[in-house]
């Protein structure tokens, strides 16, 4: 029998905390509760049956986003990698965004989840389920003292890099057409980070790693391989997308890929333009399911951090995506897997509970 949250979407990646941080931090948190800010907020989540997901803490690089997005509307582009960020600067921003996350929990807007059982309970209670995730490990010191403290605060998922270098490894640029084979893999510190995250059962998110770093994690990690918000390179040959060979490694590890809604990674021409039909998202889903199997695919929207298809500009619009999936012929059982069961499965296998 279907439960009340069978088609609730649990999502691999959003930047709601970054959006609130830029809007004023703790003073902007009330706007999330009231529903007048961002693609994800309390009322929109309820109306779109958005159950939560990985709430990313992200340290932004100083860059002109309008210039970046304009460049990404060209036939070919290769944005330079941003400069690395110092640990002290990164830690300040991470603490500020983590404080927003816990303030939202204090206000009753969401529940920070530390296990798959926590997520299931939150979904049953119609409470927004939030995983504390950090995108880019600039705030993690080489002795892992901050990792230890952040874990006890609730951190359960970490991306070693965003699209800039850290002491742990190297990210992929915003480059089209390209693949992720753009340089060396993990550093010695990066290999130690893999080992420590495995020991602590912290998810290692591969979405922004370059290809050499991806294969280093595949070689040394004992966890399922997870790319929280990535698409199929076979359909859109962008450096951020995953090749079929990478997808095969994720399948062999019994891992997971979340479909990224960011239009530049969906469109065959790699352009950051929002006129993307939902059929193009289904093409990526079909390819991911073909390569990974139906138990290893879900969503990683990148809401509040990217330009997404016009029809899905807010999580309140997610029923349109569900209708498109049903009309495409996805069964009820497959829909439930894609919407949240696959994420819960891989997290339980990674965390052990």
mmCIF file of C-alpha atoms in Angstrom:
data_model
loop_
_atom_site.group_PDB
_atom_site.id
_atom_site.type_symbol
_atom_site.label_atom_id
_atom_site.label_comp_id
_atom_site.label_asym_id
_atom_site.label_seq_id
_atom_site.Cartn_x
_atom_site.Cartn_y
_atom_site.Cartn_z
ATOM 1 C CA UNK A 1 0.000 0.000 0.000
ATOM 2 C CA UNK A 2 1.323 3.459 -0.833
ATOM 3 C CA UNK A 3 2.157 5.656 2.130
ATOM 4 C CA UNK A 4 1.355 9.331 2.372
ATOM 5 C CA UNK A 5 4.821 10.343 1.198
ATOM 6 C CA UNK A 6 5.370 7.863 -1.656
ATOM 7 C CA UNK A 7 6.031 10.590 -4.217
ATOM 8 C CA UNK A 8 7.629 13.100 -1.873
ATOM 9 C CA UNK A 9 10.897 14.237 -3.421
ATOM 10 C CA UNK A 10 14.021 13.986 -1.293
ATOM 11 C CA UNK A 11 16.729 15.901 -3.094
ATOM 12 C CA UNK A 12 20.503 15.529 -3.424
ATOM 13 C CA UNK A 13 21.493 19.193 -3.447
ATOM 14 C CA UNK A 14 20.213 22.706 -2.796
ATOM 15 C CA UNK A 15 21.784 26.084 -2.004
ATOM 16 C CA UNK A 16 18.987 27.550 0.114
ATOM 17 C CA UNK A 17 21.438 28.321 2.948
ATOM 18 C CA UNK A 18 23.702 30.257 0.589
ATOM 19 C CA UNK A 19 20.735 32.260 -0.678
ATOM 20 C CA UNK A 20 19.692 33.106 2.889
ATOM 21 C CA UNK A 21 23.299 33.938 3.831
ATOM 22 C CA UNK A 22 23.523 36.392 0.952
ATOM 23 C CA UNK A 23 20.142 37.882 1.896
ATOM 24 C CA UNK A 24 21.188 38.694 5.441
ATOM 25 C CA UNK A 25 21.805 35.440 7.253
ATOM 26 C CA UNK A 26 19.834 34.841 10.433
ATOM 27 C CA UNK A 27 17.733 37.940 9.796
ATOM 28 C CA UNK A 28 16.574 36.387 6.497
ATOM 29 C CA UNK A 29 15.568 33.048 8.024
ATOM 30 C CA UNK A 30 12.026 34.239 8.699
ATOM 31 C CA UNK A 31 11.566 34.709 4.948
ATOM 32 C CA UNK A 32 12.149 30.966 4.495
ATOM 33 C CA UNK A 33 9.404 30.224 7.006
ATOM 34 C CA UNK A 34 7.040 32.814 5.513
ATOM 35 C CA UNK A 35 7.596 31.620 1.961
ATOM 36 C CA UNK A 36 8.717 34.867 0.387
ATOM 37 C CA UNK A 37 12.289 33.919 -0.451
ATOM 38 C CA UNK A 38 13.977 31.419 -2.765
ATOM 39 C CA UNK A 39 13.043 28.412 -4.862
ATOM 40 C CA UNK A 40 12.883 26.389 -1.653
ATOM 41 C CA UNK A 41 10.967 27.642 1.372
ATOM 42 C CA UNK A 42 8.463 26.218 3.820
ATOM 43 C CA UNK A 43 5.177 26.862 1.969
ATOM 44 C CA UNK A 44 6.632 25.967 -1.468
ATOM 45 C CA UNK A 45 7.974 22.700 -0.103
ATOM 46 C CA UNK A 46 4.564 21.768 1.260
ATOM 47 C CA UNK A 47 2.698 22.616 -1.926
ATOM 48 C CA UNK A 48 5.221 20.828 -4.155
ATOM 49 C CA UNK A 49 5.594 17.792 -1.881
ATOM 50 C CA UNK A 50 9.297 18.517 -1.497
ATOM 51 C CA UNK A 51 10.439 16.544 1.527
ATOM 52 C CA UNK A 52 13.921 18.013 1.928
ATOM 53 C CA UNK A 53 17.394 16.843 1.065
ATOM 54 C CA UNK A 54 21.040 17.832 1.268
ATOM 55 C CA UNK A 55 21.234 21.460 2.423
ATOM 56 C CA UNK A 56 24.622 22.614 1.179
ATOM 57 C CA UNK A 57 26.913 24.935 3.066
ATOM 58 C CA UNK A 58 29.008 26.641 0.401
ATOM 59 C CA UNK A 59 31.721 29.296 0.506
ATOM 60 C CA UNK A 60 31.216 31.455 -2.609
ATOM 61 C CA UNK A 61 34.117 32.762 -4.643
ATOM 62 C CA UNK A 62 34.126 36.465 -5.480
ATOM 63 C CA UNK A 63 32.800 36.502 -9.048
ATOM 64 C CA UNK A 64 30.224 38.296 -11.122
ATOM 65 C CA UNK A 65 27.465 35.725 -11.536
ATOM 66 C CA UNK A 66 25.824 37.696 -14.333
ATOM 67 C CA UNK A 67 29.087 37.626 -16.292
ATOM 68 C CA UNK A 68 29.478 33.914 -15.566
ATOM 69 C CA UNK A 69 25.977 33.062 -16.766
ATOM 70 C CA UNK A 70 26.365 35.292 -19.841
ATOM 71 C CA UNK A 71 29.575 33.484 -20.781
ATOM 72 C CA UNK A 72 27.747 30.180 -20.411
ATOM 73 C CA UNK A 73 25.230 31.132 -23.104
ATOM 74 C CA UNK A 74 27.963 30.949 -25.786
ATOM 75 C CA UNK A 75 28.519 28.004 -28.138
ATOM 76 C CA UNK A 76 31.782 27.179 -26.346
ATOM 77 C CA UNK A 77 33.119 28.452 -23.037
ATOM 78 C CA UNK A 78 35.849 27.801 -20.501
ATOM 79 C CA UNK A 79 35.509 29.794 -17.297
ATOM 80 C CA UNK A 80 38.757 30.042 -15.306
ATOM 81 C CA UNK A 81 38.819 28.141 -12.039
ATOM 82 C CA UNK A 82 38.369 30.496 -9.071
ATOM 83 C CA UNK A 83 41.309 30.972 -6.724
ATOM 84 C CA UNK A 84 41.545 28.706 -3.640
ATOM 85 C CA UNK A 85 40.043 30.070 -0.412
ATOM 86 C CA UNK A 86 41.976 30.242 2.857
ATOM 87 C CA UNK A 87 40.866 28.019 5.736
ATOM 88 C CA UNK A 88 40.172 30.900 8.142
ATOM 89 C CA UNK A 89 37.986 32.709 5.600
ATOM 90 C CA UNK A 90 36.126 29.538 4.683
ATOM 91 C CA UNK A 91 35.477 28.516 8.276
ATOM 92 C CA UNK A 92 33.828 31.867 9.058
ATOM 93 C CA UNK A 93 31.341 31.424 6.201
ATOM 94 C CA UNK A 94 30.689 27.756 7.020
ATOM 95 C CA UNK A 95 29.887 28.635 10.628
ATOM 96 C CA UNK A 96 27.533 31.420 9.519
ATOM 97 C CA UNK A 97 25.601 29.160 7.110
ATOM 98 C CA UNK A 98 25.490 26.251 9.571
ATOM 99 C CA UNK A 99 24.018 28.684 12.107
ATOM 100 C CA UNK A 100 21.254 29.495 9.605
ATOM 101 C CA UNK A 101 20.501 25.772 9.231
ATOM 102 C CA UNK A 102 20.191 25.270 12.982
ATOM 103 C CA UNK A 103 18.183 28.470 13.359
ATOM 104 C CA UNK A 104 15.696 27.104 10.809
ATOM 105 C CA UNK A 105 15.474 23.932 12.888
ATOM 106 C CA UNK A 106 14.875 25.982 16.035
ATOM 107 C CA UNK A 107 12.047 27.807 14.235
ATOM 108 C CA UNK A 108 10.454 24.447 13.331
ATOM 109 C CA UNK A 109 11.007 24.986 9.590
ATOM 110 C CA UNK A 110 13.016 21.774 9.146
ATOM 111 C CA UNK A 111 14.656 18.927 11.019
ATOM 112 C CA UNK A 112 18.387 18.235 10.749
ATOM 113 C CA UNK A 113 18.692 14.499 10.068
ATOM 114 C CA UNK A 114 21.675 12.399 11.098
ATOM 115 C CA UNK A 115 20.439 8.975 9.944
ATOM 116 C CA UNK A 116 18.139 7.499 7.333
ATOM 117 C CA UNK A 117 15.723 6.690 10.179
ATOM 118 C CA UNK A 118 15.654 10.418 10.995
ATOM 119 C CA UNK A 119 14.772 11.196 7.368
ATOM 120 C CA UNK A 120 11.959 8.634 7.275
ATOM 121 C CA UNK A 121 10.565 9.987 10.535
ATOM 122 C CA UNK A 122 10.672 13.559 9.234
ATOM 123 C CA UNK A 123 8.904 12.571 6.018
ATOM 124 C CA UNK A 124 6.211 10.749 7.985
ATOM 125 C CA UNK A 125 5.758 13.808 10.188
ATOM 126 C CA UNK A 126 5.544 16.148 7.150
ATOM 127 C CA UNK A 127 8.639 17.919 8.439
ATOM 128 C CA UNK A 128 11.290 19.145 5.990
ATOM 129 C CA UNK A 129 14.257 16.742 6.325
ATOM 130 C CA UNK A 130 17.688 18.396 6.061
ATOM 131 C CA UNK A 131 21.111 16.787 5.736
ATOM 132 C CA UNK A 132 23.959 19.067 6.780
ATOM 133 C CA UNK A 133 26.294 18.962 3.741
ATOM 134 C CA UNK A 134 29.385 21.015 2.908
ATOM 135 C CA UNK A 135 30.185 21.625 -0.761
ATOM 136 C CA UNK A 136 33.949 22.134 -0.980
ATOM 137 C CA UNK A 137 36.171 21.239 1.985
ATOM 138 C CA UNK A 138 38.034 24.548 2.410
ATOM 139 C CA UNK A 139 36.914 24.744 6.050
ATOM 140 C CA UNK A 140 38.406 21.312 6.870
ATOM 141 C CA UNK A 141 41.944 21.502 8.260
ATOM 142 C CA UNK A 142 44.573 18.855 7.402
ATOM 143 C CA UNK A 143 44.403 17.425 10.943
ATOM 144 C CA UNK A 144 40.603 17.038 10.631
ATOM 145 C CA UNK A 145 39.828 18.829 13.885
ATOM 146 C CA UNK A 146 37.069 20.850 12.222
ATOM 147 C CA UNK A 147 35.713 17.701 10.588
ATOM 148 C CA UNK A 148 35.366 16.084 14.011
ATOM 149 C CA UNK A 149 33.563 19.073 15.494
ATOM 150 C CA UNK A 150 31.302 19.548 12.468
ATOM 151 C CA UNK A 151 30.388 15.855 12.498
ATOM 152 C CA UNK A 152 29.217 16.143 16.093
ATOM 153 C CA UNK A 153 27.214 19.217 15.083
ATOM 154 C CA UNK A 154 25.431 17.089 12.468
ATOM 155 C CA UNK A 155 27.595 17.079 9.316
ATOM 156 C CA UNK A 156 26.908 13.875 7.359
ATOM 157 C CA UNK A 157 28.026 14.701 3.804
ATOM 158 C CA UNK A 158 31.037 16.459 2.299
ATOM 159 C CA UNK A 159 32.274 17.349 -1.168
ATOM 160 C CA UNK A 160 36.110 17.480 -1.158
ATOM 161 C CA UNK A 161 36.016 20.254 -3.760
ATOM 162 C CA UNK A 162 33.728 22.652 -5.538
ATOM 163 C CA UNK A 163 35.009 23.872 -8.928
ATOM 164 C CA UNK A 164 38.252 25.207 -7.449
ATOM 165 C CA UNK A 165 41.267 23.509 -5.879
ATOM 166 C CA UNK A 166 41.555 22.695 -2.177
ATOM 167 C CA UNK A 167 44.315 21.015 -0.191
ATOM 168 C CA UNK A 168 42.414 17.785 -0.902
ATOM 169 C CA UNK A 169 42.035 17.813 -4.694
ATOM 170 C CA UNK A 170 40.902 19.583 -7.835
ATOM 171 C CA UNK A 171 37.500 20.481 -9.245
ATOM 172 C CA UNK A 172 36.223 20.648 -12.789
ATOM 173 C CA UNK A 173 35.809 24.017 -14.529
ATOM 174 C CA UNK A 174 32.623 25.272 -16.100
ATOM 175 C CA UNK A 175 33.766 24.198 -19.557
ATOM 176 C CA UNK A 176 31.807 23.143 -22.629
ATOM 177 C CA UNK A 177 32.425 20.970 -24.503
ATOM 178 C CA UNK A 178 34.786 19.035 -22.258
ATOM 179 C CA UNK A 179 35.094 16.107 -19.915
ATOM 180 C CA UNK A 180 36.466 16.057 -16.384
ATOM 181 C CA UNK A 181 39.930 14.789 -17.352
ATOM 182 C CA UNK A 182 41.617 18.108 -16.667
ATOM 183 C CA UNK A 183 44.474 17.452 -14.234
ATOM 184 C CA UNK A 184 45.826 15.521 -11.248
ATOM 185 C CA UNK A 185 43.706 13.650 -8.733
ATOM 186 C CA UNK A 186 43.513 13.733 -4.956
ATOM 187 C CA UNK A 187 46.443 15.016 -2.923
ATOM 188 C CA UNK A 188 47.881 13.072 0.005
ATOM 189 C CA UNK A 189 45.579 15.113 2.240
ATOM 190 C CA UNK A 190 42.707 14.104 -0.043
ATOM 191 C CA UNK A 191 43.474 10.412 0.343
ATOM 192 C CA UNK A 192 43.524 10.890 4.107
ATOM 193 C CA UNK A 193 40.171 12.689 3.874
ATOM 194 C CA UNK A 194 38.684 9.686 2.053
ATOM 195 C CA UNK A 195 39.926 7.373 4.795
ATOM 196 C CA UNK A 196 38.650 9.603 7.590
ATOM 197 C CA UNK A 197 35.219 10.101 6.006
ATOM 198 C CA UNK A 198 34.928 6.335 5.519
ATOM 199 C CA UNK A 199 35.747 5.803 9.201
ATOM 200 C CA UNK A 200 33.221 8.439 10.292
ATOM 201 C CA UNK A 201 30.600 7.305 7.746
ATOM 202 C CA UNK A 202 30.406 10.726 6.141
ATOM 203 C CA UNK A 203 29.140 10.726 2.540
ATOM 204 C CA UNK A 204 31.811 11.743 0.014
ATOM 205 C CA UNK A 205 30.119 13.702 -2.756
ATOM 206 C CA UNK A 206 31.887 13.367 -6.125
ATOM 207 C CA UNK A 207 29.860 15.878 -8.139
ATOM 208 C CA UNK A 208 32.532 18.570 -8.564
ATOM 209 C CA UNK A 209 35.666 16.389 -8.509
ATOM 210 C CA UNK A 210 37.730 16.126 -11.653
ATOM 211 C CA UNK A 211 37.978 12.722 -13.308
ATOM 212 C CA UNK A 212 41.323 11.759 -11.757
ATOM 213 C CA UNK A 213 39.943 12.601 -8.305
ATOM 214 C CA UNK A 214 36.818 10.579 -9.034
ATOM 215 C CA UNK A 215 38.929 7.517 -9.839
ATOM 216 C CA UNK A 216 41.033 8.029 -6.709
ATOM 217 C CA UNK A 217 37.888 7.957 -4.570
ATOM 218 C CA UNK A 218 36.640 4.911 -6.504
ATOM 219 C CA UNK A 219 39.955 3.173 -5.822
ATOM 220 C CA UNK A 220 40.343 3.984 -2.133
ATOM 221 C CA UNK A 221 36.840 4.506 -0.693
ATOM 222 C CA UNK A 222 34.897 1.656 0.871
ATOM 223 C CA UNK A 223 31.602 3.552 0.516
ATOM 224 C CA UNK A 224 29.055 3.569 -2.298
ATOM 225 C CA UNK A 225 30.081 6.245 -4.823
ATOM 226 C CA UNK A 226 27.679 9.191 -4.734
ATOM 227 C CA UNK A 227 27.360 12.141 -7.114
ATOM 228 C CA UNK A 228 24.666 14.298 -5.547
ATOM 229 C CA UNK A 229 23.920 16.581 -8.508
ATOM 230 C CA UNK A 230 25.365 15.417 -11.840
ATOM 231 C CA UNK A 231 24.046 14.490 -15.289
ATOM 232 C CA UNK A 232 24.916 12.274 -18.266
ATOM 233 C CA UNK A 233 27.929 13.346 -20.319
ATOM 234 C CA UNK A 234 26.646 11.190 -23.191
ATOM 235 C CA UNK A 235 23.723 13.632 -23.585
ATOM 236 C CA UNK A 236 25.395 16.911 -22.546
ATOM 237 C CA UNK A 237 29.209 16.871 -22.968
ATOM 238 C CA UNK A 238 29.917 19.310 -20.137
ATOM 239 C CA UNK A 239 32.924 18.954 -17.835
ATOM 240 C CA UNK A 240 30.510 18.730 -14.864
ATOM 241 C CA UNK A 241 28.731 15.656 -16.217
ATOM 242 C CA UNK A 242 29.598 11.983 -15.757
ATOM 243 C CA UNK A 243 30.827 9.687 -18.509
ATOM 244 C CA UNK A 244 29.343 6.219 -18.962
ATOM 245 C CA UNK A 245 32.579 4.781 -17.573
ATOM 246 C CA UNK A 246 32.118 6.794 -14.389
ATOM 247 C CA UNK A 247 28.470 5.757 -14.201
ATOM 248 C CA UNK A 248 29.549 2.116 -14.483
ATOM 249 C CA UNK A 249 31.853 2.563 -11.472
ATOM 250 C CA UNK A 250 29.004 4.122 -9.479
ATOM 251 C CA UNK A 251 26.764 1.191 -10.422
ATOM 252 C CA UNK A 252 29.416 -1.349 -9.365
ATOM 253 C CA UNK A 253 29.745 0.364 -5.968
ATOM 254 C CA UNK A 254 25.928 0.315 -5.555
ATOM 255 C CA UNK A 255 26.042 4.099 -5.383
ATOM 256 C CA UNK A 256 23.821 6.937 -6.531
ATOM 257 C CA UNK A 257 23.447 9.900 -8.902
ATOM 258 C CA UNK A 258 21.042 12.805 -8.405
ATOM 259 C CA UNK A 259 19.793 14.483 -11.586
ATOM 260 C CA UNK A 260 20.900 18.130 -11.634
ATOM 261 C CA UNK A 261 18.239 20.621 -12.793
ATOM 262 C CA UNK A 262 20.868 23.223 -13.820
ATOM 263 C CA UNK A 263 20.090 23.898 -17.459
ATOM 264 C CA UNK A 264 23.709 24.053 -18.705
ATOM 265 C CA UNK A 265 24.153 20.419 -17.648
ATOM 266 C CA UNK A 266 20.838 19.332 -19.189
ATOM 267 C CA UNK A 267 20.919 20.966 -22.616
ATOM 268 C CA UNK A 268 22.843 19.245 -25.390
ATOM 269 C CA UNK A 269 24.377 22.613 -26.301
ATOM 270 C CA UNK A 270 25.563 23.250 -22.719
ATOM 271 C CA UNK A 271 23.991 26.706 -22.586
ATOM 272 C CA UNK A 272 22.735 28.353 -19.404
ATOM 273 C CA UNK A 273 19.314 29.116 -20.890
ATOM 274 C CA UNK A 274 16.101 28.259 -19.057
ATOM 275 C CA UNK A 275 13.935 27.166 -22.006
ATOM 276 C CA UNK A 276 14.466 23.465 -21.369
ATOM 277 C CA UNK A 277 11.518 21.102 -21.886
ATOM 278 C CA UNK A 278 10.906 18.487 -19.214
ATOM 279 C CA UNK A 279 11.440 15.853 -21.926
ATOM 280 C CA UNK A 280 15.141 16.754 -21.858
ATOM 281 C CA UNK A 281 15.291 15.927 -18.150
ATOM 282 C CA UNK A 282 13.593 12.609 -18.892
ATOM 283 C CA UNK A 283 16.255 11.858 -21.512
ATOM 284 C CA UNK A 284 18.911 12.201 -18.813
ATOM 285 C CA UNK A 285 16.847 10.134 -16.376
ATOM 286 C CA UNK A 286 16.397 7.377 -18.971
ATOM 287 C CA UNK A 287 20.122 7.297 -19.675
ATOM 288 C CA UNK A 288 21.040 7.281 -15.981
ATOM 289 C CA UNK A 289 18.561 4.461 -15.309
ATOM 290 C CA UNK A 290 19.931 2.513 -18.280
ATOM 291 C CA UNK A 291 23.514 2.881 -17.027
ATOM 292 C CA UNK A 292 22.940 2.641 -13.265
ATOM 293 C CA UNK A 293 19.775 0.601 -12.852
ATOM 294 C CA UNK A 294 16.539 1.902 -11.389
ATOM 295 C CA UNK A 295 17.786 1.671 -7.773
ATOM 296 C CA UNK A 296 20.625 4.198 -8.133
ATOM 297 C CA UNK A 297 19.038 7.323 -9.621
ATOM 298 C CA UNK A 298 17.265 10.240 -7.962
ATOM 299 C CA UNK A 299 17.230 14.032 -7.983
ATOM 300 C CA UNK A 300 19.838 16.670 -7.124
ATOM 301 C CA UNK A 301 18.058 19.856 -8.113
ATOM 302 C CA UNK A 302 20.652 22.552 -7.304
ATOM 303 C CA UNK A 303 17.688 24.769 -6.392
ATOM 304 C CA UNK A 304 18.702 28.262 -5.280
ATOM 305 C CA UNK A 305 22.160 27.767 -6.782
ATOM 306 C CA UNK A 306 21.500 27.488 -10.523
ATOM 307 C CA UNK A 307 19.270 28.490 -13.406
ATOM 308 C CA UNK A 308 16.709 25.673 -13.746
ATOM 309 C CA UNK A 309 14.012 24.938 -16.369
ATOM 310 C CA UNK A 310 11.264 27.595 -16.393
ATOM 311 C CA UNK A 311 8.585 25.039 -15.590
ATOM 312 C CA UNK A 312 10.421 24.078 -12.392
ATOM 313 C CA UNK A 313 11.477 27.510 -11.141
ATOM 314 C CA UNK A 314 10.297 26.662 -7.615
ATOM 315 C CA UNK A 315 9.955 23.413 -5.708
ATOM 316 C CA UNK A 316 6.229 24.235 -5.670
ATOM 317 C CA UNK A 317 6.275 23.278 -9.373
ATOM 318 C CA UNK A 318 7.536 19.716 -8.788
ATOM 319 C CA UNK A 319 4.097 18.162 -9.488
ATOM 320 C CA UNK A 320 4.724 19.074 -13.148
ATOM 321 C CA UNK A 321 7.845 16.905 -13.135
ATOM 322 C CA UNK A 322 5.970 14.017 -11.532
ATOM 323 C CA UNK A 323 3.226 14.285 -14.160
ATOM 324 C CA UNK A 324 5.827 14.245 -16.927
ATOM 325 C CA UNK A 325 7.467 11.148 -15.421
ATOM 326 C CA UNK A 326 4.128 9.348 -15.141
ATOM 327 C CA UNK A 327 3.173 10.290 -18.693
ATOM 328 C CA UNK A 328 6.578 9.041 -19.828
ATOM 329 C CA UNK A 329 5.615 5.597 -18.560
ATOM 330 C CA UNK A 330 7.446 5.366 -15.235
ATOM 331 C CA UNK A 331 5.617 2.957 -12.929
ATOM 332 C CA UNK A 332 4.462 3.886 -9.424
ATOM 333 C CA UNK A 333 7.241 1.725 -7.961
ATOM 334 C CA UNK A 334 9.929 3.407 -10.079
ATOM 335 C CA UNK A 335 8.519 6.854 -9.286
ATOM 336 C CA UNK A 336 8.801 6.141 -5.563
ATOM 337 C CA UNK A 337 12.408 4.998 -5.988
ATOM 338 C CA UNK A 338 13.389 8.062 -7.997
ATOM 339 C CA UNK A 339 11.577 10.464 -5.697
ATOM 340 C CA UNK A 340 13.208 9.359 -2.443
ATOM 341 C CA UNK A 341 13.609 5.634 -1.813
ATOM 342 C CA UNK A 342 16.913 5.377 -3.685
ATOM 343 C CA UNK A 343 18.415 8.182 -1.630
ATOM 344 C CA UNK A 344 17.248 6.558 1.590
ATOM 345 C CA UNK A 345 18.698 3.206 0.500
ATOM 346 C CA UNK A 346 22.169 4.529 -0.334
ATOM 347 C CA UNK A 347 22.320 6.695 2.785
ATOM 348 C CA UNK A 348 21.378 3.765 4.982
ATOM 349 C CA UNK A 349 24.100 1.692 3.303
ATOM 350 C CA UNK A 350 26.631 4.491 3.837
ATOM 351 C CA UNK A 351 25.699 5.557 7.354
ATOM 352 C CA UNK A 352 24.684 2.132 8.652
ATOM 353 C CA UNK A 353 21.333 3.403 10.003
#
